Amino acid sequence: MSHLMDSITPVGNDTGRSDAPVTVRAARLDDAAGLLRLMREVDVETPFMIYGKGERSLSVEDTRNLLVEAGLVRGLAMFVAQVGPELAGYTLAVSGGLARTRHCVRISALAVRRRWWRQGLGRAMLANVEQWARGMGAQRLELETMAANDAAQGLYESMGFAVEGRRRRAFLVAGAWMDALVMGKLLED
């Protein structure tokens, strides 16, 4: 995956560290334990993930198997944002496997640790996914976000995504219904 962005400009954060090296890269097998820890931490930090606290039943071995699959399957990619030694974010993208859907890449997960919000990591990971998708000849990116997640919606819109639909009562979070916004971006040549 050498055609992908290997790094981004160092970012600042609310801990005061502004010189931490930041890298966006394809996830590796040796990331499995740290990636699973990151996923579980993000699940607790925000109500905007599919998984709630304690619901992610993956093991380190399951996570490693997912990373193996991402390395073997042409239409599956997982990227991480690493700040110094810390995994600070991840994204998972999947292209359609059939002739009629192969042109479409679905971003099925994008998450950043709370302490790294609004520091450019989500934007960098999305740019990486787009570059990967273009390299595969994709013509469309799509994703879904909870309608109440204004920050994510703003990020996606700033990167050219548009709301294409709404799934009403798609999620039940802390006893309250949340709609899902379906968003897409056409990749023009």
mmCIF file of N, CA, C and O in Angstrom, residues 93-187:
data_model
loop_
_atom_site.group_PDB
_atom_site.id
_atom_site.type_symbol
_atom_site.label_atom_id
_atom_site.label_comp_id
_atom_site.label_asym_id
_atom_site.label_seq_id
_atom_site.Cartn_x
_atom_site.Cartn_y
_atom_site.Cartn_z
ATOM 1 N N ALA A 93 -12.540 0.431 5.485
ATOM 2 C CA ALA A 93 -13.224 0.690 4.210
ATOM 3 C C ALA A 93 -13.345 -0.616 3.433
ATOM 4 O O ALA A 93 -12.431 -1.437 3.434
ATOM 5 N N VAL A 94 -14.483 -0.767 2.759
ATOM 6 C CA VAL A 94 -14.780 -1.990 2.023
ATOM 7 C C VAL A 94 -15.377 -1.618 0.672
ATOM 8 O O VAL A 94 -16.303 -0.806 0.603
ATOM 9 N N SER A 95 -14.838 -2.211 -0.393
ATOM 10 C CA SER A 95 -15.436 -1.968 -1.703
ATOM 11 C C SER A 95 -16.447 -3.067 -1.993
ATOM 12 O O SER A 95 -16.358 -4.163 -1.448
ATOM 13 N N GLY A 96 -17.385 -2.749 -2.859
ATOM 14 C CA GLY A 96 -18.370 -3.746 -3.257
ATOM 15 C C GLY A 96 -17.670 -4.906 -3.962
ATOM 16 O O GLY A 96 -16.762 -4.700 -4.753
ATOM 17 N N GLY A 97 -18.080 -6.111 -3.675
ATOM 18 C CA GLY A 97 -17.424 -7.276 -4.238
ATOM 19 C C GLY A 97 -18.013 -7.767 -5.544
ATOM 20 O O GLY A 97 -17.432 -8.629 -6.198
ATOM 21 N N LEU A 98 -19.136 -7.220 -5.938
ATOM 22 C CA LEU A 98 -19.805 -7.663 -7.161
ATOM 23 C C LEU A 98 -19.579 -6.646 -8.271
ATOM 24 O O LEU A 98 -19.313 -5.471 -8.014
ATOM 25 N N ALA A 99 -19.728 -7.088 -9.495
ATOM 26 C CA ALA A 99 -19.492 -6.201 -10.639
ATOM 27 C C ALA A 99 -20.336 -4.932 -10.554
ATOM 28 O O ALA A 99 -19.890 -3.853 -10.925
ATOM 29 N N ARG A 100 -21.548 -5.056 -10.051
ATOM 30 C CA ARG A 100 -22.447 -3.896 -9.996
ATOM 31 C C ARG A 100 -22.153 -2.946 -8.832
ATOM 32 O O ARG A 100 -22.687 -1.835 -8.799
ATOM 33 N N THR A 101 -21.333 -3.365 -7.886
ATOM 34 C CA THR A 101 -21.045 -2.511 -6.721
ATOM 35 C C THR A 101 -19.549 -2.266 -6.511
ATOM 36 O O THR A 101 -19.168 -1.580 -5.572
ATOM 37 N N ARG A 102 -18.721 -2.820 -7.363
ATOM 38 C CA ARG A 102 -17.275 -2.721 -7.194
ATOM 39 C C ARG A 102 -16.778 -1.273 -7.236
ATOM 40 O O ARG A 102 -15.741 -0.946 -6.670
ATOM 41 N N HIS A 103 -17.514 -0.413 -7.877
ATOM 42 C CA HIS A 103 -17.120 1.000 -8.019
ATOM 43 C C HIS A 103 -17.356 1.802 -6.736
ATOM 44 O O HIS A 103 -16.965 2.957 -6.641
ATOM 45 N N CYS A 104 -17.978 1.198 -5.760
ATOM 46 C CA CYS A 104 -18.387 1.901 -4.544
ATOM 47 C C CYS A 104 -17.576 1.422 -3.342
ATOM 48 O O CYS A 104 -17.451 0.224 -3.110
ATOM 49 N N VAL A 105 -17.027 2.347 -2.577
ATOM 50 C CA VAL A 105 -16.306 2.027 -1.341
ATOM 51 C C VAL A 105 -17.114 2.561 -0.174
ATOM 52 O O VAL A 105 -17.470 3.742 -0.131
ATOM 53 N N ARG A 106 -17.403 1.675 0.764
ATOM 54 C CA ARG A 106 -18.152 2.043 1.970
ATOM 55 C C ARG A 106 -17.170 2.200 3.127
ATOM 56 O O ARG A 106 -16.397 1.294 3.414
ATOM 57 N N ILE A 107 -17.223 3.341 3.758
ATOM 58 C CA ILE A 107 -16.431 3.576 4.964
ATOM 59 C C ILE A 107 -17.296 3.099 6.114
ATOM 60 O O ILE A 107 -18.280 3.744 6.476
ATOM 61 N N SER A 108 -16.962 1.943 6.650
ATOM 62 C CA SER A 108 -17.832 1.336 7.656
ATOM 63 C C SER A 108 -17.448 1.724 9.075
ATOM 64 O O SER A 108 -18.226 1.485 9.992
ATOM 65 N N ALA A 109 -16.279 2.316 9.267
ATOM 66 C CA ALA A 109 -15.893 2.801 10.592
ATOM 67 C C ALA A 109 -14.864 3.909 10.435
ATOM 68 O O ALA A 109 -13.986 3.826 9.577
ATOM 69 N N LEU A 110 -15.001 4.932 11.246
ATOM 70 C CA LEU A 110 -13.992 5.980 11.372
ATOM 71 C C LEU A 110 -14.092 6.469 12.799
ATOM 72 O O LEU A 110 -15.164 6.904 13.230
ATOM 73 N N ALA A 111 -13.004 6.348 13.529
ATOM 74 C CA ALA A 111 -13.027 6.721 14.941
ATOM 75 C C ALA A 111 -11.696 7.330 15.348
ATOM 76 O O ALA A 111 -10.640 6.898 14.882
ATOM 77 N N VAL A 112 -11.768 8.322 16.229
ATOM 78 C CA VAL A 112 -10.581 8.982 16.769
ATOM 79 C C VAL A 112 -10.776 9.108 18.269
ATOM 80 O O VAL A 112 -11.879 9.443 18.734
ATOM 81 N N ARG A 113 -9.710 8.837 19.025
ATOM 82 C CA ARG A 113 -9.757 9.010 20.477
ATOM 83 C C ARG A 113 -10.144 10.448 20.807
ATOM 84 O O ARG A 113 -9.717 11.387 20.159
ATOM 85 N N ARG A 114 -10.938 10.621 21.848
ATOM 86 C CA ARG A 114 -11.455 11.942 22.230
ATOM 87 C C ARG A 114 -10.339 12.983 22.362
ATOM 88 O O ARG A 114 -10.484 14.122 21.922
ATOM 89 N N ARG A 115 -9.229 12.621 22.976
ATOM 90 C CA ARG A 115 -8.177 13.633 23.190
ATOM 91 C C ARG A 115 -7.533 14.098 21.884
ATOM 92 O O ARG A 115 -6.791 15.071 21.881
ATOM 93 N N TRP A 116 -7.835 13.429 20.771
ATOM 94 C CA TRP A 116 -7.287 13.818 19.475
ATOM 95 C C TRP A 116 -8.355 14.384 18.543
ATOM 96 O O TRP A 116 -8.092 14.625 17.366
ATOM 97 N N TRP A 117 -9.576 14.600 19.051
ATOM 98 C CA TRP A 117 -10.618 15.187 18.224
ATOM 99 C C TRP A 117 -10.197 16.575 17.746
ATOM 100 O O TRP A 117 -9.515 17.313 18.450
ATOM 101 N N ARG A 118 -10.656 16.923 16.557
ATOM 102 C CA ARG A 118 -10.454 18.251 15.961
ATOM 103 C C ARG A 118 -8.969 18.597 15.777
ATOM 104 O O ARG A 118 -8.590 19.755 15.838
ATOM 105 N N GLN A 119 -8.167 17.559 15.514
ATOM 106 C CA GLN A 119 -6.742 17.768 15.290
ATOM 107 C C GLN A 119 -6.305 17.324 13.896
ATOM 108 O O GLN A 119 -5.134 17.295 13.594
ATOM 109 N N GLY A 120 -7.254 16.929 13.045
ATOM 110 C CA GLY A 120 -6.939 16.580 11.669
ATOM 111 C C GLY A 120 -6.757 15.099 11.399
ATOM 112 O O GLY A 120 -6.535 14.707 10.249
ATOM 113 N N LEU A 121 -6.862 14.251 12.418
ATOM 114 C CA LEU A 121 -6.655 12.823 12.198
ATOM 115 C C LEU A 121 -7.774 12.202 11.366
ATOM 116 O O LEU A 121 -7.509 11.410 10.467
ATOM 117 N N GLY A 122 -9.025 12.536 11.666
ATOM 118 C CA GLY A 122 -10.143 12.008 10.886
ATOM 119 C C GLY A 122 -10.039 12.439 9.438
ATOM 120 O O GLY A 122 -10.239 11.633 8.517
ATOM 121 N N ARG A 123 -9.710 13.692 9.211
ATOM 122 C CA ARG A 123 -9.553 14.219 7.851
ATOM 123 C C ARG A 123 -8.433 13.470 7.122
ATOM 124 O O ARG A 123 -8.572 13.091 5.964
ATOM 125 N N ALA A 124 -7.323 13.242 7.807
ATOM 126 C CA ALA A 124 -6.190 12.540 7.183
ATOM 127 C C ALA A 124 -6.554 11.097 6.851
ATOM 128 O O ALA A 124 -6.193 10.591 5.781
ATOM 129 N N MET A 125 -7.281 10.432 7.741
ATOM 130 C CA MET A 125 -7.667 9.049 7.462
ATOM 131 C C MET A 125 -8.657 8.991 6.300
ATOM 132 O O MET A 125 -8.561 8.107 5.448
ATOM 133 N N LEU A 126 -9.598 9.934 6.242
ATOM 134 C CA LEU A 126 -10.539 9.979 5.110
ATOM 135 C C LEU A 126 -9.805 10.226 3.795
ATOM 136 O O LEU A 126 -10.122 9.625 2.770
ATOM 137 N N ALA A 127 -8.819 11.112 3.825
ATOM 138 C CA ALA A 127 -8.031 11.376 2.621
ATOM 139 C C ALA A 127 -7.298 10.113 2.187
ATOM 140 O O ALA A 127 -7.193 9.820 0.991
ATOM 141 N N ASN A 128 -6.808 9.349 3.140
ATOM 142 C CA ASN A 128 -6.123 8.093 2.830
ATOM 143 C C ASN A 128 -7.088 7.097 2.190
ATOM 144 O O ASN A 128 -6.750 6.430 1.216
ATOM 145 N N VAL A 129 -8.286 6.988 2.760
ATOM 146 C CA VAL A 129 -9.285 6.078 2.188
ATOM 147 C C VAL A 129 -9.618 6.507 0.763
ATOM 148 O O VAL A 129 -9.712 5.669 -0.143
ATOM 149 N N GLU A 130 -9.794 7.799 0.558
ATOM 150 C CA GLU A 130 -10.120 8.275 -0.783
ATOM 151 C C GLU A 130 -8.999 7.954 -1.765
ATOM 152 O O GLU A 130 -9.254 7.508 -2.893
ATOM 153 N N GLN A 131 -7.772 8.159 -1.348
ATOM 154 C CA GLN A 131 -6.629 7.849 -2.219
ATOM 155 C C GLN A 131 -6.599 6.352 -2.538
ATOM 156 O O GLN A 131 -6.378 5.955 -3.681
ATOM 157 N N TRP A 132 -6.838 5.527 -1.539
ATOM 158 C CA TRP A 132 -6.882 4.068 -1.730
ATOM 159 C C TRP A 132 -8.017 3.703 -2.699
ATOM 160 O O TRP A 132 -7.821 2.911 -3.620
ATOM 161 N N ALA A 133 -9.190 4.301 -2.492
ATOM 162 C CA ALA A 133 -10.351 4.008 -3.341
ATOM 163 C C ALA A 133 -10.080 4.416 -4.790
ATOM 164 O O ALA A 133 -10.395 3.665 -5.720
ATOM 165 N N ARG A 134 -9.511 5.577 -4.979
ATOM 166 C CA ARG A 134 -9.188 6.032 -6.338
ATOM 167 C C ARG A 134 -8.196 5.070 -7.000
ATOM 168 O O ARG A 134 -8.309 4.762 -8.183
ATOM 169 N N GLY A 135 -7.231 4.590 -6.216
ATOM 170 C CA GLY A 135 -6.249 3.641 -6.731
ATOM 171 C C GLY A 135 -6.875 2.336 -7.182
ATOM 172 O O GLY A 135 -6.319 1.625 -8.025
ATOM 173 N N MET A 136 -8.030 2.020 -6.625
ATOM 174 C CA MET A 136 -8.754 0.806 -7.012
ATOM 175 C C MET A 136 -9.760 1.079 -8.124
ATOM 176 O O MET A 136 -10.479 0.184 -8.539
ATOM 177 N N GLY A 137 -9.847 2.333 -8.562
ATOM 178 C CA GLY A 137 -10.784 2.674 -9.620
ATOM 179 C C GLY A 137 -12.196 2.956 -9.138
ATOM 180 O O GLY A 137 -13.130 2.998 -9.941
ATOM 181 N N ALA A 138 -12.363 3.176 -7.842
ATOM 182 C CA ALA A 138 -13.699 3.460 -7.302
ATOM 183 C C ALA A 138 -14.216 4.791 -7.825
ATOM 184 O O ALA A 138 -13.444 5.708 -8.095
ATOM 185 N N GLN A 139 -15.526 4.888 -7.930
ATOM 186 C CA GLN A 139 -16.182 6.108 -8.397
ATOM 187 C C GLN A 139 -17.034 6.765 -7.321
ATOM 188 O O GLN A 139 -17.570 7.844 -7.536
ATOM 189 N N ARG A 140 -17.162 6.096 -6.181
ATOM 190 C CA ARG A 140 -18.066 6.589 -5.140
ATOM 191 C C ARG A 140 -17.583 6.157 -3.765
ATOM 192 O O ARG A 140 -17.135 5.040 -3.568
ATOM 193 N N LEU A 141 -17.687 7.069 -2.806
ATOM 194 C CA LEU A 141 -17.488 6.773 -1.388
ATOM 195 C C LEU A 141 -18.828 6.952 -0.698
ATOM 196 O O LEU A 141 -19.598 7.855 -1.055
ATOM 197 N N GLU A 142 -19.103 6.118 0.288
ATOM 198 C CA GLU A 142 -20.335 6.288 1.056
ATOM 199 C C GLU A 142 -20.077 5.909 2.500
ATOM 200 O O GLU A 142 -19.141 5.167 2.816
ATOM 201 N N LEU A 143 -20.903 6.457 3.369
ATOM 202 C CA LEU A 143 -20.797 6.189 4.790
ATOM 203 C C LEU A 143 -22.127 6.511 5.442
ATOM 204 O O LEU A 143 -23.036 7.027 4.807
ATOM 205 N N GLU A 144 -22.195 6.206 6.715
ATOM 206 C CA GLU A 144 -23.391 6.500 7.496
ATOM 207 C C GLU A 144 -22.927 7.069 8.827
ATOM 208 O O GLU A 144 -21.936 6.619 9.389
ATOM 209 N N THR A 145 -23.634 8.074 9.315
ATOM 210 C CA THR A 145 -23.299 8.659 10.606
ATOM 211 C C THR A 145 -24.592 8.956 11.362
ATOM 212 O O THR A 145 -25.648 9.149 10.757
ATOM 213 N N MET A 146 -24.497 8.968 12.657
ATOM 214 C CA MET A 146 -25.671 9.316 13.458
ATOM 215 C C MET A 146 -25.995 10.783 13.227
ATOM 216 O O MET A 146 -25.106 11.640 13.223
ATOM 217 N N ALA A 147 -27.260 11.084 13.035
ATOM 218 C CA ALA A 147 -27.686 12.443 12.704
ATOM 219 C C ALA A 147 -27.296 13.455 13.778
ATOM 220 O O ALA A 147 -27.072 14.620 13.472
ATOM 221 N N ALA A 148 -27.189 13.020 15.019
ATOM 222 C CA ALA A 148 -26.825 13.926 16.108
ATOM 223 C C ALA A 148 -25.324 14.211 16.166
ATOM 224 O O ALA A 148 -24.889 15.063 16.939
ATOM 225 N N ASN A 149 -24.534 13.534 15.354
ATOM 226 C CA ASN A 149 -23.082 13.718 15.375
ATOM 227 C C ASN A 149 -22.698 14.870 14.437
ATOM 228 O O ASN A 149 -22.222 14.667 13.323
ATOM 229 N N ASP A 150 -22.913 16.082 14.920
ATOM 230 C CA ASP A 150 -22.681 17.280 14.114
ATOM 231 C C ASP A 150 -21.223 17.420 13.684
ATOM 232 O O ASP A 150 -20.945 17.851 12.570
ATOM 233 N N ALA A 151 -20.282 17.068 14.568
ATOM 234 C CA ALA A 151 -18.864 17.209 14.231
ATOM 235 C C ALA A 151 -18.496 16.300 13.061
ATOM 236 O O ALA A 151 -17.820 16.733 12.120
ATOM 237 N N ALA A 152 -18.937 15.059 13.106
ATOM 238 C CA ALA A 152 -18.636 14.135 12.008
ATOM 239 C C ALA A 152 -19.301 14.599 10.722
ATOM 240 O O ALA A 152 -18.675 14.611 9.653
ATOM 241 N N GLN A 153 -20.554 15.010 10.816
ATOM 242 C CA GLN A 153 -21.265 15.472 9.627
ATOM 243 C C GLN A 153 -20.540 16.669 9.013
ATOM 244 O O GLN A 153 -20.378 16.746 7.795
ATOM 245 N N GLY A 154 -20.074 17.585 9.848
ATOM 246 C CA GLY A 154 -19.329 18.747 9.347
ATOM 247 C C GLY A 154 -18.037 18.345 8.658
ATOM 248 O O GLY A 154 -17.682 18.896 7.604
ATOM 249 N N LEU A 155 -17.324 17.387 9.233
ATOM 250 C CA LEU A 155 -16.097 16.893 8.615
ATOM 251 C C LEU A 155 -16.398 16.290 7.243
ATOM 252 O O LEU A 155 -15.755 16.625 6.244
ATOM 253 N N TYR A 156 -17.390 15.413 7.200
ATOM 254 C CA TYR A 156 -17.712 14.742 5.942
ATOM 255 C C TYR A 156 -18.137 15.753 4.872
ATOM 256 O O TYR A 156 -17.703 15.669 3.725
ATOM 257 N N GLU A 157 -18.974 16.710 5.241
ATOM 258 C CA GLU A 157 -19.410 17.719 4.275
ATOM 259 C C GLU A 157 -18.236 18.552 3.788
ATOM 260 O O GLU A 157 -18.152 18.884 2.606
ATOM 261 N N SER A 158 -17.285 18.867 4.685
ATOM 262 C CA SER A 158 -16.118 19.663 4.286
ATOM 263 C C SER A 158 -15.216 18.900 3.324
ATOM 264 O O SER A 158 -14.416 19.501 2.613
ATOM 265 N N MET A 159 -15.371 17.586 3.281
ATOM 266 C CA MET A 159 -14.560 16.761 2.384
ATOM 267 C C MET A 159 -15.358 16.317 1.153
ATOM 268 O O MET A 159 -14.942 15.420 0.437
ATOM 269 N N GLY A 160 -16.508 16.965 0.917
ATOM 270 C CA GLY A 160 -17.246 16.732 -0.307
ATOM 271 C C GLY A 160 -18.377 15.723 -0.231
ATOM 272 O O GLY A 160 -19.011 15.432 -1.244
ATOM 273 N N PHE A 161 -18.667 15.196 0.947
ATOM 274 C CA PHE A 161 -19.795 14.279 1.090
ATOM 275 C C PHE A 161 -21.086 15.081 1.190
ATOM 276 O O PHE A 161 -21.089 16.193 1.726
ATOM 277 N N ALA A 162 -22.160 14.508 0.708
ATOM 278 C CA ALA A 162 -23.480 15.130 0.802
ATOM 279 C C ALA A 162 -24.450 14.130 1.425
ATOM 280 O O ALA A 162 -24.327 12.918 1.210
ATOM 281 N N VAL A 163 -25.411 14.661 2.157
ATOM 282 C CA VAL A 163 -26.460 13.809 2.728
ATOM 283 C C VAL A 163 -27.339 13.328 1.582
ATOM 284 O O VAL A 163 -27.831 14.128 0.785
ATOM 285 N N GLU A 164 -27.513 12.014 1.503
ATOM 286 C CA GLU A 164 -28.322 11.422 0.443
ATOM 287 C C GLU A 164 -29.600 10.780 0.970
ATOM 288 O O GLU A 164 -30.479 10.432 0.199
ATOM 289 N N GLY A 165 -29.665 10.636 2.269
ATOM 290 C CA GLY A 165 -30.862 10.031 2.837
ATOM 291 C C GLY A 165 -30.787 9.959 4.349
ATOM 292 O O GLY A 165 -29.780 10.299 4.966
ATOM 293 N N ARG A 166 -31.881 9.538 4.922
ATOM 294 C CA ARG A 166 -31.998 9.427 6.371
ATOM 295 C C ARG A 166 -32.681 8.116 6.695
ATOM 296 O O ARG A 166 -33.702 7.774 6.106
ATOM 297 N N ARG A 167 -32.104 7.392 7.625
ATOM 298 C CA ARG A 167 -32.751 6.183 8.143
ATOM 299 C C ARG A 167 -33.292 6.538 9.522
ATOM 300 O O ARG A 167 -32.526 6.788 10.447
ATOM 301 N N ARG A 168 -34.605 6.592 9.646
ATOM 302 C CA ARG A 168 -35.234 7.001 10.894
ATOM 303 C C ARG A 168 -35.141 5.890 11.927
ATOM 304 O O ARG A 168 -35.259 4.708 11.606
ATOM 305 N N ARG A 169 -34.922 6.300 13.181
ATOM 306 C CA ARG A 169 -34.816 5.370 14.305
ATOM 307 C C ARG A 169 -33.842 4.227 14.015
ATOM 308 O O ARG A 169 -34.087 3.075 14.347
ATOM 309 N N ALA A 170 -32.716 4.565 13.438
ATOM 310 C CA ALA A 170 -31.724 3.549 13.076
ATOM 311 C C ALA A 170 -30.951 3.042 14.288
ATOM 312 O O ALA A 170 -30.459 1.916 14.279
ATOM 313 N N PHE A 171 -30.843 3.860 15.326
ATOM 314 C CA PHE A 171 -30.071 3.500 16.512
ATOM 315 C C PHE A 171 -30.871 3.814 17.770
ATOM 316 O O PHE A 171 -31.630 4.788 17.800
ATOM 317 N N LEU A 172 -30.652 3.030 18.799
ATOM 318 C CA LEU A 172 -31.213 3.298 20.118
ATOM 319 C C LEU A 172 -30.038 3.486 21.062
ATOM 320 O O LEU A 172 -29.306 2.542 21.367
ATOM 321 N N VAL A 173 -29.805 4.724 21.484
ATOM 322 C CA VAL A 173 -28.651 5.069 22.305
ATOM 323 C C VAL A 173 -29.138 5.648 23.621
ATOM 324 O O VAL A 173 -29.834 6.665 23.634
ATOM 325 N N ALA A 174 -28.800 4.990 24.707
ATOM 326 C CA ALA A 174 -29.189 5.436 26.050
ATOM 327 C C ALA A 174 -30.696 5.704 26.131
ATOM 328 O O ALA A 174 -31.138 6.694 26.700
ATOM 329 N N GLY A 175 -31.468 4.835 25.508
ATOM 330 C CA GLY A 175 -32.915 4.932 25.578
ATOM 331 C C GLY A 175 -33.548 5.920 24.618
ATOM 332 O O GLY A 175 -34.762 6.095 24.622
ATOM 333 N N ALA A 176 -32.725 6.577 23.783
ATOM 334 C CA ALA A 176 -33.257 7.572 22.842
ATOM 335 C C ALA A 176 -33.000 7.114 21.403
ATOM 336 O O ALA A 176 -31.924 6.592 21.095
ATOM 337 N N TRP A 177 -33.990 7.342 20.546
ATOM 338 C CA TRP A 177 -33.833 7.003 19.144
ATOM 339 C C TRP A 177 -32.928 8.018 18.465
ATOM 340 O O TRP A 177 -33.002 9.213 18.746
ATOM 341 N N MET A 178 -32.090 7.530 17.547
ATOM 342 C CA MET A 178 -31.253 8.407 16.715
ATOM 343 C C MET A 178 -31.412 7.979 15.273
ATOM 344 O O MET A 178 -31.389 6.796 14.965
ATOM 345 N N ASP A 179 -31.565 8.969 14.416
ATOM 346 C CA ASP A 179 -31.602 8.709 12.984
ATOM 347 C C ASP A 179 -30.174 8.559 12.470
ATOM 348 O O ASP A 179 -29.221 9.054 13.080
ATOM 349 N N ALA A 180 -30.040 7.909 11.341
ATOM 350 C CA ALA A 180 -28.758 7.791 10.648
ATOM 351 C C ALA A 180 -28.825 8.604 9.368
ATOM 352 O O ALA A 180 -29.845 8.601 8.678
ATOM 353 N N LEU A 181 -27.750 9.313 9.069
ATOM 354 C CA LEU A 181 -27.637 10.024 7.800
ATOM 355 C C LEU A 181 -26.783 9.190 6.858
ATOM 356 O O LEU A 181 -25.693 8.760 7.228
ATOM 357 N N VAL A 182 -27.285 8.943 5.677
ATOM 358 C CA VAL A 182 -26.531 8.260 4.637
ATOM 359 C C VAL A 182 -25.864 9.367 3.806
ATOM 360 O O VAL A 182 -26.539 10.286 3.334
ATOM 361 N N MET A 183 -24.540 9.293 3.681
ATOM 362 C CA MET A 183 -23.800 10.334 2.974
ATOM 363 C C MET A 183 -22.955 9.694 1.877
ATOM 364 O O MET A 183 -22.473 8.564 2.030
ATOM 365 N N GLY A 184 -22.768 10.410 0.787
ATOM 366 C CA GLY A 184 -21.975 9.897 -0.321
ATOM 367 C C GLY A 184 -21.175 10.985 -0.988
ATOM 368 O O GLY A 184 -21.434 12.177 -0.825
ATOM 369 N N LYS A 185 -20.161 10.539 -1.715
ATOM 370 C CA LYS A 185 -19.294 11.448 -2.465
ATOM 371 C C LYS A 185 -18.922 10.754 -3.769
ATOM 372 O O LYS A 185 -18.417 9.626 -3.752
ATOM 373 N N LEU A 186 -19.166 11.430 -4.878
ATOM 374 C CA LEU A 186 -18.748 10.902 -6.163
ATOM 375 C C LEU A 186 -17.306 11.328 -6.416
ATOM 376 O O LEU A 186 -16.929 12.473 -6.170
ATOM 377 N N LEU A 187 -16.514 10.390 -6.872
ATOM 378 C CA LEU A 187 -15.103 10.655 -7.144
ATOM 379 C C LEU A 187 -14.943 11.008 -8.622
ATOM 380 O O LEU A 187 -14.898 10.136 -9.468
#
